[in-house]
Coordinates of N, CA and C in Angstrom, one line a residue:
Chain P
M122 N 8.9 13.7 -23.1 CA 8.3 12.9 -22.0 C 8.8 11.5 -22.0
V123 N 9.2 11.0 -20.9 CA 9.6 9.6 -20.7 C 8.5 8.8 -20.2
I124 N 8.1 7.8 -20.9 CA 7.0 6.9 -20.4 C 7.6 5.5 -20.0
I125 N 7.3 5.1 -18.8 CA 7.9 3.9 -18.2 C 7.0 2.7 -18.7
L126 N 7.6 1.8 -19.4 CA 6.8 0.7 -19.9 C 6.6 -0.5 -19.0
S127 N 7.6 -0.7 -18.1 CA 7.6 -1.8 -17.2 C 8.4 -1.5 -16.0
V128 N 8.0 -1.8 -14.8 CA 8.7 -1.6 -13.6 C 9.1 -3.0 -13.1
E129 N 10.4 -3.1 -12.7 CA 10.9 -4.4 -12.3 C 10.0 -5.0 -11.2
G130 N 9.6 -6.3 -11.5 CA 8.9 -7.0 -10.5 C 7.4 -6.9 -10.6
F131 N 6.9 -6.0 -11.4 CA 5.4 -5.8 -11.5 C 4.9 -6.1 -12.9
G132 N 5.7 -6.6 -13.7 CA 5.2 -7.1 -15.0 C 4.9 -6.0 -16.0
K133 N 4.3 -6.4 -17.1 CA 3.9 -5.4 -18.1 C 2.4 -5.3 -18.2
P134 N 1.9 -4.2 -18.8 CA 0.5 -4.1 -19.0 C 0.0 -5.3 -19.8
K135 N -1.3 -5.7 -19.4 CA -1.9 -6.8 -20.1 C -3.3 -6.4 -20.5
V136 N -3.7 -6.7 -21.7 CA -5.0 -6.4 -22.2 C -5.5 -7.7 -22.9
I137 N -6.5 -8.4 -22.4 CA -6.9 -9.6 -22.9 C -8.4 -9.9 -22.8
H138 N -9.0 -10.4 -23.9 CA -10.4 -10.8 -23.7 C -10.5 -12.1 -23.0
Y139 N -11.5 -12.2 -22.1 CA -11.6 -13.4 -21.3 C -11.7 -14.7 -22.1
T140 N -12.3 -14.6 -23.2 CA -12.5 -15.8 -24.0 C -11.1 -16.3 -24.6
N141 N -10.1 -15.5 -24.5 CA -8.8 -15.9 -25.0 C -7.9 -16.5 -23.8
V142 N -8.5 -16.6 -22.7 CA -7.8 -17.2 -21.5 C -8.3 -18.6 -21.3
E143 N -7.4 -19.5 -21.1 CA -7.7 -20.9 -21.0 C -8.7 -21.2 -19.9
R144 N -9.6 -22.1 -20.2 CA -10.7 -22.5 -19.2 C -10.3 -23.8 -18.6
V145 N -10.2 -23.9 -17.3 CA -9.7 -25.1 -16.6 C -10.8 -25.5 -15.7
E146 N -11.1 -26.8 -15.6 CA -12.1 -27.4 -14.8 C -11.7 -27.2 -13.3
V147 N -12.6 -26.9 -12.4 CA -12.3 -26.7 -11.0 C -12.5 -28.0 -10.3
R148 N -11.5 -28.5 -9.6 CA -11.6 -29.7 -8.8 C -12.5 -29.5 -7.6
N149 N -13.0 -30.5 -7.1 CA -13.9 -30.4 -5.9 C -15.1 -29.6 -6.1
A150 N -15.5 -29.4 -7.4 CA -16.7 -28.7 -7.7 C -17.4 -29.4 -8.8
E151 N -18.7 -29.0 -9.1 CA -19.4 -29.7 -10.2 C -19.7 -28.7 -11.3
R152 N -19.3 -29.2 -12.5 CA -19.6 -28.4 -13.7 C -19.1 -26.9 -13.6
T153 N -17.9 -26.8 -13.1 CA -17.4 -25.4 -12.8 C -16.0 -25.3 -13.4
W154 N -15.8 -24.1 -14.0 CA -14.6 -23.8 -14.8 C -14.0 -22.5 -14.3
I155 N -12.7 -22.3 -14.4 CA -12.1 -21.1 -14.0 C -11.2 -20.6 -15.2
R156 N -11.1 -19.3 -15.3 CA -10.1 -18.6 -16.2 C -9.4 -17.6 -15.4
V157 N -8.1 -17.7 -15.3 CA -7.3 -16.8 -14.5 C -6.9 -15.6 -15.4
L158 N -7.5 -14.5 -15.2 CA -7.3 -13.3 -16.1 C -6.0 -12.6 -15.8
I159 N -5.8 -12.3 -14.5 CA -4.7 -11.5 -14.0 C -4.2 -12.2 -12.7
S160 N -2.9 -12.4 -12.7 CA -2.3 -13.2 -11.5 C -0.9 -12.8 -11.2
K161 N -0.3 -13.4 -10.2 CA 1.1 -13.2 -9.9 C 2.0 -13.4 -11.1
K162 N 1.6 -14.3 -12.0 CA 2.4 -14.6 -13.2 C 2.5 -13.4 -14.1
D163 N 1.6 -12.5 -14.0 CA 1.6 -11.2 -14.8 C 2.4 -10.2 -14.0
G164 N 2.8 -10.5 -12.8 CA 3.5 -9.5 -12.0 C 2.5 -8.7 -11.1
A165 N 1.3 -9.0 -11.1 CA 0.3 -8.3 -10.2 C 0.7 -8.5 -8.8
P166 N 0.9 -7.4 -8.0 CA 1.5 -7.5 -6.7 C 0.6 -8.0 -5.6
T167 N -0.7 -7.8 -5.7 CA -1.6 -7.8 -4.6 C -2.6 -8.9 -4.6
Y168 N -3.3 -9.0 -5.7 CA -4.5 -9.9 -5.8 C -4.7 -10.4 -7.3
A169 N -5.5 -11.4 -7.4 CA -5.7 -12.0 -8.7 C -7.2 -11.8 -9.1
M170 N -7.4 -11.7 -10.5 CA -8.8 -11.6 -11.0 C -9.0 -12.9 -11.9
R171 N -10.1 -13.6 -11.5 CA -10.5 -14.8 -12.3 C -11.9 -14.7 -12.7
I172 N -12.3 -15.5 -13.7 CA -13.7 -15.6 -14.0 C -14.1 -17.1 -13.7
F173 N -15.1 -17.3 -13.0 CA -15.7 -18.6 -12.8 C -16.9 -18.7 -13.8
E174 N -17.0 -19.9 -14.3 CA -18.2 -20.3 -15.1 C -18.8 -21.6 -14.6
I175 N -20.0 -21.5 -14.2 CA -20.7 -22.7 -13.6 C -21.9 -23.0 -14.6
E176 N -21.9 -24.2 -15.1 CA -23.0 -24.7 -16.0 C -24.3 -24.9 -15.2
P177 N -25.4 -25.0 -15.9 CA -26.6 -25.2 -15.2 C -26.5 -26.5 -14.3
D178 N -27.1 -26.4 -13.1 CA -27.0 -27.4 -12.0 C -25.6 -27.6 -11.5
G179 N -24.6 -26.8 -11.8 CA -23.3 -26.8 -11.3 C -23.3 -26.2 -9.9
H180 N -22.2 -26.5 -9.2 CA -22.2 -26.2 -7.7 C -20.7 -26.1 -7.2
I181 N -20.4 -25.1 -6.4 CA -19.1 -25.1 -5.7 C -19.4 -25.4 -4.2
P182 N -19.0 -26.5 -3.6 CA -19.3 -26.8 -2.2 C -18.9 -25.8 -1.2
L183 N -19.5 -25.9 0.0 CA -19.1 -25.0 1.1 C -17.7 -25.1 1.5
H184 N -17.0 -24.0 1.6 CA -15.6 -24.0 2.0 C -15.3 -22.6 2.6
D185 N -14.2 -22.5 3.3 CA -13.7 -21.2 3.8 C -12.2 -21.1 3.8
H186 N -11.7 -19.9 4.0 CA -10.3 -19.7 3.9 C -10.0 -18.3 4.5
P187 N -8.8 -18.1 5.1 CA -8.5 -16.8 5.8 C -8.2 -15.7 4.9
W188 N -8.9 -15.5 3.8 CA -8.8 -14.3 2.9 C -10.2 -14.0 2.3
E189 N -10.3 -12.8 1.9 CA -11.6 -12.4 1.3 C -11.8 -12.7 -0.1
H190 N -13.1 -12.6 -0.6 CA -13.4 -12.5 -2.0 C -14.1 -11.2 -2.3
E191 N -13.9 -10.6 -3.5 CA -14.7 -9.5 -4.0 C -15.1 -10.0 -5.4
I192 N -16.5 -10.1 -5.5 CA -17.1 -10.8 -6.7 C -18.0 -9.8 -7.4
F193 N -18.1 -10.1 -8.7 CA -19.1 -9.3 -9.5 C -19.8 -10.2 -10.5
V194 N -21.1 -10.3 -10.5 CA -21.8 -11.3 -11.3 C -22.0 -10.7 -12.7
L195 N -21.6 -11.4 -13.7 CA -21.6 -10.9 -15.1 C -22.9 -11.4 -15.8
E196 N -23.3 -12.7 -15.5 CA -24.3 -13.3 -16.3 C -24.9 -14.5 -15.6
G197 N -26.2 -14.7 -15.6 CA -26.8 -15.9 -15.1 C -27.4 -15.6 -13.7
K198 N -27.8 -16.7 -13.1 CA -28.5 -16.7 -11.8 C -27.7 -17.5 -10.8
L199 N -27.2 -16.7 -9.8 CA -26.4 -17.3 -8.7 C -27.2 -17.4 -7.4
R200 N -27.2 -18.6 -6.8 CA -27.6 -18.7 -5.4 C -26.3 -18.8 -4.6
I201 N -26.1 -18.0 -3.6 CA -24.8 -18.1 -2.8 C -25.2 -18.1 -1.4
R202 N -24.5 -19.0 -0.7 CA -24.6 -19.0 0.8 C -23.3 -18.3 1.3
I203 N -23.5 -17.4 2.2 CA -22.4 -16.7 2.9 C -22.7 -16.7 4.4
G204 N -21.9 -17.5 5.1 CA -22.3 -17.7 6.5 C -23.6 -18.5 6.6
D205 N -24.6 -18.0 7.3 CA -25.9 -18.7 7.3 C -27.0 -18.0 6.6
E206 N -26.6 -17.1 5.7 CA -27.5 -16.4 4.8 C -27.4 -16.9 3.4
V207 N -28.5 -17.0 2.7 CA -28.5 -17.5 1.3 C -29.2 -16.4 0.5
Y208 N -28.5 -16.0 -0.7 CA -29.0 -14.9 -1.5 C -29.2 -15.5 -2.9
E209 N -30.1 -14.9 -3.7 CA -30.2 -15.2 -5.1 C -30.1 -13.9 -5.9
V210 N -29.1 -13.9 -6.7 CA -28.8 -12.6 -7.4 C -28.5 -12.9 -8.9
S211 N -28.4 -11.8 -9.7 CA -28.1 -11.9 -11.1 C -27.1 -10.9 -11.5
D212 N -26.9 -10.7 -12.8 CA -25.9 -9.8 -13.3 C -25.9 -8.4 -12.7
G213 N -24.8 -7.8 -12.4 CA -24.7 -6.5 -11.9 C -24.6 -6.5 -10.4
T214 N -24.5 -7.6 -9.7 CA -24.5 -7.7 -8.3 C -23.0 -7.9 -7.8
A215 N -22.6 -7.0 -6.9 CA -21.3 -7.1 -6.2 C -21.4 -7.8 -4.9
I216 N -20.4 -8.7 -4.6 CA -20.5 -9.5 -3.3 C -19.2 -9.4 -2.6
Y217 N -19.2 -9.1 -1.3 CA -18.0 -9.1 -0.5 C -18.1 -10.3 0.5
I218 N -17.2 -11.2 0.5 CA -17.1 -12.3 1.4 C -15.9 -12.1 2.3
P219 N -16.1 -11.7 3.6 CA -14.9 -11.5 4.5 C -14.1 -12.8 4.7
P220 N -12.9 -12.6 5.1 CA -12.1 -13.8 5.4 C -12.8 -14.7 6.4
N221 N -12.6 -16.0 6.3 CA -13.0 -17.1 7.2 C -14.5 -17.3 7.2
I222 N -15.3 -16.7 6.3 CA -16.7 -16.9 6.3 C -17.0 -18.0 5.3
P223 N -17.6 -19.1 5.7 CA -17.9 -20.2 4.7 C -18.8 -19.7 3.6
H224 N -18.6 -20.2 2.4 CA -19.4 -19.8 1.3 C -19.6 -20.9 0.3
E225 N -20.7 -20.9 -0.5 CA -21.1 -22.0 -1.4 C -21.9 -21.4 -2.5
Y226 N -21.7 -21.9 -3.7 CA -22.3 -21.3 -4.9 C -23.1 -22.4 -5.7
W227 N -24.2 -22.0 -6.2 CA -25.0 -22.8 -7.1 C -25.4 -22.0 -8.4
N228 N -25.4 -22.6 -9.5 CA -26.1 -22.0 -10.7 C -27.5 -22.5 -10.7
V229 N -28.5 -21.5 -10.4 CA -29.9 -21.9 -10.4 C -30.6 -21.4 -11.6
G230 N -29.9 -21.0 -12.7 CA -30.5 -20.6 -13.9 C -30.5 -21.7 -15.0
D231 N -31.1 -21.3 -16.1 CA -31.1 -22.3 -17.3 C -29.8 -22.1 -18.1
G232 N -29.1 -21.0 -18.0 CA -27.9 -20.8 -18.8 C -26.7 -20.8 -18.0
I233 N -25.6 -20.4 -18.6 CA -24.3 -20.3 -17.9 C -24.4 -19.2 -16.8
L234 N -23.7 -19.5 -15.7 CA -23.5 -18.5 -14.7 C -22.0 -18.1 -14.8
R235 N -21.8 -16.8 -14.9 CA -20.4 -16.3 -15.1 C -20.2 -15.1 -14.1
F236 N -19.1 -15.2 -13.3 CA -18.8 -14.1 -12.4 C -17.3 -13.9 -12.2
I237 N -17.0 -12.7 -12.0 CA -15.6 -12.3 -11.6 C -15.4 -12.6 -10.1
C238 N -14.3 -13.2 -9.8 CA -14.0 -13.5 -8.4 C -12.5 -13.0 -8.2
T239 N -12.3 -12.0 -7.4 CA -10.9 -11.6 -7.1 C -10.5 -12.1 -5.7
I240 N -9.2 -12.3 -5.5 CA -8.7 -13.0 -4.4 C -7.2 -12.5 -4.1
P241 N -6.9 -12.1 -2.8 CA -5.6 -11.6 -2.6 C -4.6 -12.8 -2.6
H242 N -3.3 -12.5 -2.9 CA -2.3 -13.5 -3.0 C -2.0 -14.2 -1.7
K243 N -2.2 -13.4 -0.6 CA -1.8 -13.9 0.7 C -3.0 -13.9 1.7
P244 N -3.0 -14.8 2.7 CA -4.0 -14.7 3.7 C -4.0 -13.3 4.3
T245 N -5.2 -12.8 4.7 CA -5.4 -11.5 5.2 C -5.9 -11.5 6.6
A246 N -6.2 -12.7 7.1 CA -6.7 -12.9 8.5 C -6.1 -14.1 9.1
P247 N -6.1 -14.2 10.5 CA -5.6 -15.4 11.1 C -6.5 -16.6 10.7
S248 N -6.0 -17.8 10.6 CA -6.8 -19.0 10.3 C -7.6 -19.3 11.5
Q249 N -8.8 -19.9 11.3 CA -9.7 -20.2 12.4 C -9.8 -21.7 12.5
Chain O
M37 N -23.5 -27.2 14.0 CA -22.4 -26.5 13.2 C -22.5 -25.0 13.6
V38 N -21.3 -24.5 13.9 CA -21.3 -23.0 14.2 C -20.8 -22.3 13.0
I39 N -21.5 -21.3 12.6 CA -21.1 -20.5 11.4 C -20.8 -19.1 11.9
I40 N -19.6 -18.6 11.5 CA -19.2 -17.3 12.0 C -19.7 -16.3 11.0
L41 N -20.4 -15.3 11.5 CA -21.1 -14.3 10.6 C -20.2 -13.1 10.4
S42 N -19.3 -12.8 11.3 CA -18.5 -11.6 11.1 C -17.2 -11.8 11.9
V43 N -16.1 -11.4 11.3 CA -14.8 -11.5 12.0 C -14.4 -10.1 12.3
E44 N -14.0 -9.8 13.5 CA -13.6 -8.5 13.9 C -12.6 -7.8 12.9
G45 N -13.0 -6.7 12.5 CA -12.1 -5.9 11.6 C -12.2 -6.2 10.1
F46 N -13.0 -7.1 9.8 CA -13.2 -7.5 8.4 C -14.6 -7.2 7.8
G47 N -15.4 -6.7 8.7 CA -16.8 -6.4 8.3 C -17.7 -7.6 8.1
K48 N -18.8 -7.3 7.5 CA -19.8 -8.3 7.3 C -20.0 -8.6 5.8
P49 N -20.6 -9.7 5.4 CA -20.8 -10.0 4.0 C -21.7 -8.8 3.4
K50 N -21.5 -8.6 2.2 CA -22.2 -7.5 1.5 C -22.6 -8.0 0.1
V51 N -23.9 -7.8 -0.2 CA -24.5 -8.3 -1.5 C -25.3 -7.1 -2.0
I52 N -24.9 -6.5 -3.1 CA -25.5 -5.3 -3.5 C -25.5 -5.1 -5.0
H53 N -26.6 -4.7 -5.6 CA -26.6 -4.5 -7.0 C -26.0 -3.1 -7.3
Y54 N -25.2 -3.0 -8.3 CA -24.4 -1.8 -8.5 C -25.3 -0.6 -8.7
T55 N -26.5 -0.8 -9.2 CA -27.4 0.4 -9.4 C -27.9 1.0 -8.1
N56 N -27.7 0.2 -7.0 CA -28.1 0.7 -5.7 C -27.0 1.4 -4.9
V57 N -25.9 1.6 -5.6 CA -24.7 2.3 -5.0 C -24.7 3.7 -5.6
E58 N -24.5 4.6 -4.7 CA -24.5 6.0 -5.2 C -23.5 6.3 -6.3
R59 N -23.9 7.1 -7.3 CA -23.0 7.5 -8.4 C -22.5 8.9 -8.1
V60 N -21.2 9.0 -8.1 CA -20.5 10.3 -7.8 C -19.7 10.8 -8.9
E61 N -19.8 12.0 -9.3 CA -19.0 12.5 -10.4 C -17.5 12.5 -10.0
V62 N -16.7 12.2 -11.0 CA -15.2 12.1 -10.8 C -14.6 13.5 -11.1
R63 N -13.9 14.0 -10.1 CA -13.2 15.3 -10.4 C -12.1 15.1 -11.3
N64 N -11.7 16.1 -12.0 CA -10.5 16.1 -12.9 C -10.7 15.1 -14.1
A65 N -12.0 14.8 -14.4 CA -12.3 14.0 -15.5 C -13.5 14.6 -16.2
E66 N -13.8 14.1 -17.4 CA -15.0 14.7 -18.1 C -16.1 13.6 -18.2
R67 N -17.3 13.9 -17.8 CA -18.5 13.1 -18.0 C -18.2 11.7 -17.4
T68 N -17.6 11.6 -16.3 CA -17.2 10.4 -15.7 C -17.7 10.3 -14.2
W69 N -18.2 9.1 -13.9 CA -18.9 8.8 -12.6 C -18.3 7.5 -12.0
I70 N -18.3 7.5 -10.7 CA -17.8 6.3 -10.0 C -18.9 5.9 -9.0
R71 N -18.9 4.5 -8.8 CA -19.7 3.9 -7.7 C -18.7 3.0 -7.0
V72 N -18.6 3.2 -5.7 CA -17.7 2.4 -4.9 C -18.5 1.2 -4.4
L73 N -18.2 0.0 -4.9 CA -19.0 -1.2 -4.6 C -18.6 -1.8 -3.3
I74 N -17.3 -2.0 -3.1 CA -16.7 -2.6 -1.9 C -15.4 -1.9 -1.6
S75 N -15.3 -1.5 -0.3 CA -14.1 -0.6 0.1 C -13.7 -0.9 1.6
K76 N -12.8 -0.2 2.0 CA -12.4 -0.2 3.4 C -13.6 0.0 4.4
K77 N -14.5 0.8 4.0 CA -15.7 1.0 4.8 C -16.5 -0.3 5.1
D78 N -16.4 -1.2 4.2 CA -17.1 -2.5 4.4 C -16.2 -3.5 5.2
G79 N -15.0 -3.1 5.5 CA -14.0 -4.0 6.2 C -13.1 -4.7 5.2
A80 N -13.3 -4.5 4.0 CA -12.4 -5.2 3.0 C -10.9 -4.9 3.3
P81 N -10.1 -5.9 3.5 CA -8.8 -5.6 4.1 C -7.7 -5.2 3.0
T82 N -7.9 -5.5 1.8 CA -6.8 -5.4 0.8 C -7.0 -4.4 -0.3
Y83 N -8.2 -4.5 -0.9 CA -8.4 -3.7 -2.2 C -9.9 -3.3 -2.3
A84 N -10.1 -2.3 -3.1 CA -11.5 -1.9 -3.3 C -12.0 -2.2 -4.7
M85 N -13.3 -2.4 -4.9 CA -13.9 -2.6 -6.2 C -14.9 -1.5 -6.5
R86 N -14.6 -0.8 -7.6 CA -15.5 0.3 -8.0 C -16.0 0.0 -9.5
I87 N -17.1 0.7 -9.8 CA -17.5 0.8 -11.2 C -17.3 2.2 -11.7
F88 N -16.7 2.4 -12.8 CA -16.6 3.7 -13.5 C -17.6 3.7 -14.7
E89 N -18.3 4.8 -14.8 CA -19.2 5.0 -16.0 C -18.7 6.3 -16.7
I90 N -18.4 6.1 -17.9 CA -18.0 7.3 -18.7 C -19.0 7.5 -19.8
E91 N -19.6 8.7 -19.9 CA -20.6 9.0 -20.9 C -19.9 9.2 -22.3
P92 N -20.7 9.1 -23.4 CA -20.0 9.3 -24.7 C -19.2 10.6 -24.7
D93 N -18.1 10.6 -25.3 CA -17.1 11.7 -25.4 C -16.5 12.0 -24.1
G94 N -16.7 11.2 -23.0 CA -16.1 11.4 -21.7 C -14.7 10.9 -21.7
H95 N -13.9 11.3 -20.7 CA -12.5 11.1 -20.7 C -11.9 11.2 -19.3
I96 N -11.0 10.3 -19.0 CA -10.2 10.4 -17.8 C -8.7 10.7 -18.2
P97 N -8.2 11.9 -17.8 CA -6.9 12.3 -18.3 C -5.7 11.4 -17.9
L98 N -4.6 11.5 -18.5 CA -3.4 10.8 -18.2 C -3.0 11.0 -16.8
H99 N -2.7 9.9 -16.0 CA -2.3 10.0 -14.7 C -1.5 8.8 -14.3
D100 N -0.8 8.8 -13.2 CA -0.1 7.6 -12.7 C 0.0 7.6 -11.2
H101 N 0.2 6.5 -10.6 CA 0.3 6.3 -9.2 C 1.0 5.0 -8.8
P102 N 1.6 4.9 -7.7 CA 2.4 3.7 -7.3 C 1.6 2.5 -6.9
W103 N 0.5 2.2 -7.5 CA -0.2 1.0 -7.3 C -0.9 0.6 -8.6
E104 N -1.3 -0.7 -8.7 CA -1.8 -1.2 -9.9 C -3.3 -1.0 -10.0
H105 N -3.9 -1.3 -11.2 CA -5.3 -1.5 -11.4 C -5.5 -2.9 -12.0
E106 N -6.6 -3.5 -11.7 CA -7.1 -4.6 -12.4 C -8.5 -4.3 -12.8
I107 N -8.8 -4.3 -14.1 CA -10.0 -3.7 -14.7 C -10.7 -4.8 -15.5
F108 N -12.0 -4.7 -15.6 CA -12.8 -5.6 -16.4 C -13.9 -4.8 -17.1
V109 N -14.0 -4.8 -18.4 CA -14.9 -3.9 -19.1 C -16.3 -4.7 -19.2
L110 N -17.3 -4.0 -18.8 CA -18.7 -4.6 -18.7 C -19.5 -4.2 -19.9
E111 N -19.3 -3.0 -20.4 CA -20.2 -2.5 -21.5 C -19.6 -1.3 -22.2
G112 N -19.7 -1.2 -23.5 CA -19.3 0.0 -24.2 C -17.9 -0.2 -24.9
K113 N -17.4 0.9 -25.4 CA -16.2 0.9 -26.2 C -15.1 1.8 -25.5
L114 N -14.1 1.2 -25.0 CA -13.0 1.9 -24.3 C -11.8 2.0 -25.2
R115 N -11.3 3.2 -25.3 CA -9.9 3.4 -25.8 C -9.1 3.7 -24.5
I116 N -8.0 3.0 -24.4 CA -7.1 3.2 -23.2 C -5.7 3.3 -23.6
R117 N -5.0 4.3 -23.0 CA -3.6 4.4 -23.2 C -3.0 3.8 -21.9
I118 N -2.0 2.9 -22.1 CA -1.2 2.4 -21.0 C 0.3 2.5 -21.4
G119 N 1.0 3.4 -20.7 CA 2.4 3.7 -21.2 C 2.3 4.3 -22.5
D120 N 3.0 3.8 -23.5 CA 2.9 4.4 -24.9 C 2.1 3.6 -25.8
E121 N 1.3 2.6 -25.3 CA 0.4 1.8 -26.2 C -1.0 2.3 -26.0
V122 N -1.8 2.3 -27.1 CA -3.2 2.6 -27.0 C -4.0 1.4 -27.6
Y123 N -5.0 1.0 -26.8 CA -5.8 -0.2 -27.2 C -7.3 0.3 -27.3
E124 N -8.0 -0.4 -28.2 CA -9.5 -0.2 -28.2 C -10.2 -1.5 -27.9
V125 N -11.0 -1.5 -26.9 CA -11.5 -2.8 -26.4 C -13.0 -2.6 -26.0
S126 N -13.7 -3.8 -25.9 CA -15.1 -3.7 -25.5 C -15.3 -4.7 -24.4
D127 N -16.6 -5.0 -24.1 CA -17.0 -5.8 -23.0 C -16.3 -7.2 -23.0
G128 N -16.0 -7.7 -21.8 CA -15.3 -8.9 -21.7 C -13.8 -8.8 -21.7
T129 N -13.2 -7.6 -21.7 CA -11.8 -7.5 -21.7 C -11.3 -7.2 -20.3
A130 N -10.2 -7.9 -19.9 CA -9.5 -7.7 -18.7 C -8.3 -6.9 -18.9
I131 N -7.9 -6.0 -18.0 CA -6.8 -5.1 -18.2 C -6.0 -5.0 -16.9
Y132 N -4.7 -5.2 -17.0 CA -3.8 -5.1 -15.9 C -2.9 -3.9 -16.1
I133 N -2.9 -2.9 -15.3 CA -2.0 -1.7 -15.4 C -1.1 -1.8 -14.2
P134 N 0.2 -2.1 -14.4 CA 1.2 -2.1 -13.3 C 1.3 -0.8 -12.6
P135 N 1.9 -0.8 -11.4 CA 2.1 0.5 -10.7 C 3.0 1.4 -11.5
N136 N 2.8 2.7 -11.3 CA 3.6 3.7 -11.9 C 3.5 3.9 -13.5
I137 N 2.6 3.1 -14.1 CA 2.5 3.2 -15.6 C 1.4 4.3 -15.8
P138 N 1.7 5.3 -16.6 CA 0.6 6.3 -16.9 C -0.5 5.7 -17.7
H139 N -1.7 6.1 -17.4 CA -2.9 5.6 -18.1 C -4.0 6.6 -18.3
E140 N -4.8 6.4 -19.3 CA -5.7 7.4 -19.8 C -6.9 6.7 -20.5
Y141 N -8.1 7.2 -20.3 CA -9.3 6.5 -20.7 C -10.2 7.4 -21.6
W142 N -10.8 6.9 -22.6 CA -11.8 7.6 -23.4 C -13.0 6.6 -23.7
N143 N -14.2 7.2 -23.7 CA -15.3 6.5 -24.2 C -15.4 6.8 -25.7
V144 N -15.2 5.8 -26.5 CA -15.2 6.1 -28.0 C -16.4 5.4 -28.6
G145 N -17.4 5.1 -27.8 CA -18.7 4.5 -28.4 C -19.8 5.5 -28.3
D146 N -21.0 5.0 -28.8 CA -22.2 5.9 -28.8 C -22.9 5.8 -27.5
G147 N -22.7 4.8 -26.7 CA -23.4 4.6 -25.5 C -22.5 4.7 -24.3
I148 N -23.1 4.3 -23.1 CA -22.3 4.4 -21.9 C -21.1 3.4 -21.9
L149 N -20.0 3.8 -21.3 CA -18.9 2.9 -21.1 C -18.9 2.5 -19.6
R150 N -18.9 1.3 -19.3 CA -18.9 0.9 -17.9 C -17.9 -0.2 -17.6
F151 N -17.0 0.0 -16.6 CA -16.0 -1.0 -16.3 C -15.8 -1.0 -14.8
I152 N -15.4 -2.3 -14.4 CA -14.9 -2.5 -13.0 C -13.5 -2.1 -13.0
C153 N -13.1 -1.3 -11.9 CA -11.7 -1.0 -11.7 C -11.4 -1.3 -10.2
T154 N -10.5 -2.2 -10.0 CA -10.1 -2.6 -8.6 C -8.8 -1.9 -8.3
I155 N -8.5 -1.6 -7.0 CA -7.4 -0.8 -6.6 C -7.0 -1.2 -5.2
P156 N -5.7 -1.5 -4.9 CA -5.3 -1.8 -3.6 C -5.4 -0.6 -2.6
H157 N -5.6 -0.8 -1.3 CA -5.8 0.3 -0.4 C -4.5 1.1 -0.2
K158 N -3.3 0.4 -0.4 CA -2.0 1.0 -0.1 C -1.2 1.0 -1.4
P159 N -0.2 1.9 -1.5 CA 0.8 1.8 -2.6 C 1.5 0.4 -2.5
T160 N 1.8 -0.1 -3.7 CA 2.5 -1.4 -3.8 C 3.8 -1.3 -4.4
A161 N 4.2 -0.1 -4.8 CA 5.5 0.1 -5.4 C 6.1 1.4 -4.9
P162 N 7.5 1.6 -5.0 CA 8.0 2.9 -4.7 C 7.5 4.0 -5.7
S163 N 7.3 5.2 -5.2 CA 6.9 6.3 -6.1 C 8.0 6.6 -7.0
Q164 N 7.7 7.2 -8.2 CA 8.7 7.5 -9.1 C 8.7 9.0 -9.4

């Protein structure tokens, strides 16, 4: 049996614990950190997987962009605005934010808020 | 301020706890279940987010396809073959499987194994 280990342009398999990925402070946000788990740099062709960590009282301000997010909450208490709705959710919640919908995040718990946020490499909708 | 709630073709925001998503048994696997959290049906333009649950001694046989996976382990003990390497990992581990690389999963723990598995809607590499 021949097993292909790497296909040109798509990188190699990657297996990594999130705590072994560098944590970088997010600009234009408060008490918010990002770890880029899987990205273009790994050869991933379509989208990136990141972890956001927001400390208590931290906040990512309202913003929008012509691509979607698919999110999964791992730990903590998230208040999230999507369009004109506000939700409060905790671990085990999946969230889809369509392209061009404004969104905003707050940590409303006493501990760390941690969630996966995936994002396509390219815009998927016309800009508005 | 005008806030756009829905953009044609991209669906509406979705916020759902994974336990409220139907669990469906996976064919051609042992003791394995899937919950489709976010998909084309929601208007997601690029990729889908699912949760797999594999019971103790469950297994997904070796297979490959011309698109990638981006995975995040939530709970349990996963043994995973990717190409000719085998890894044993637990919660907090991110995994990138490039297109066309054969992969196989086992639950090697005493409890449920639960992981997020994302997948693009379309092939991203030539078939091999």
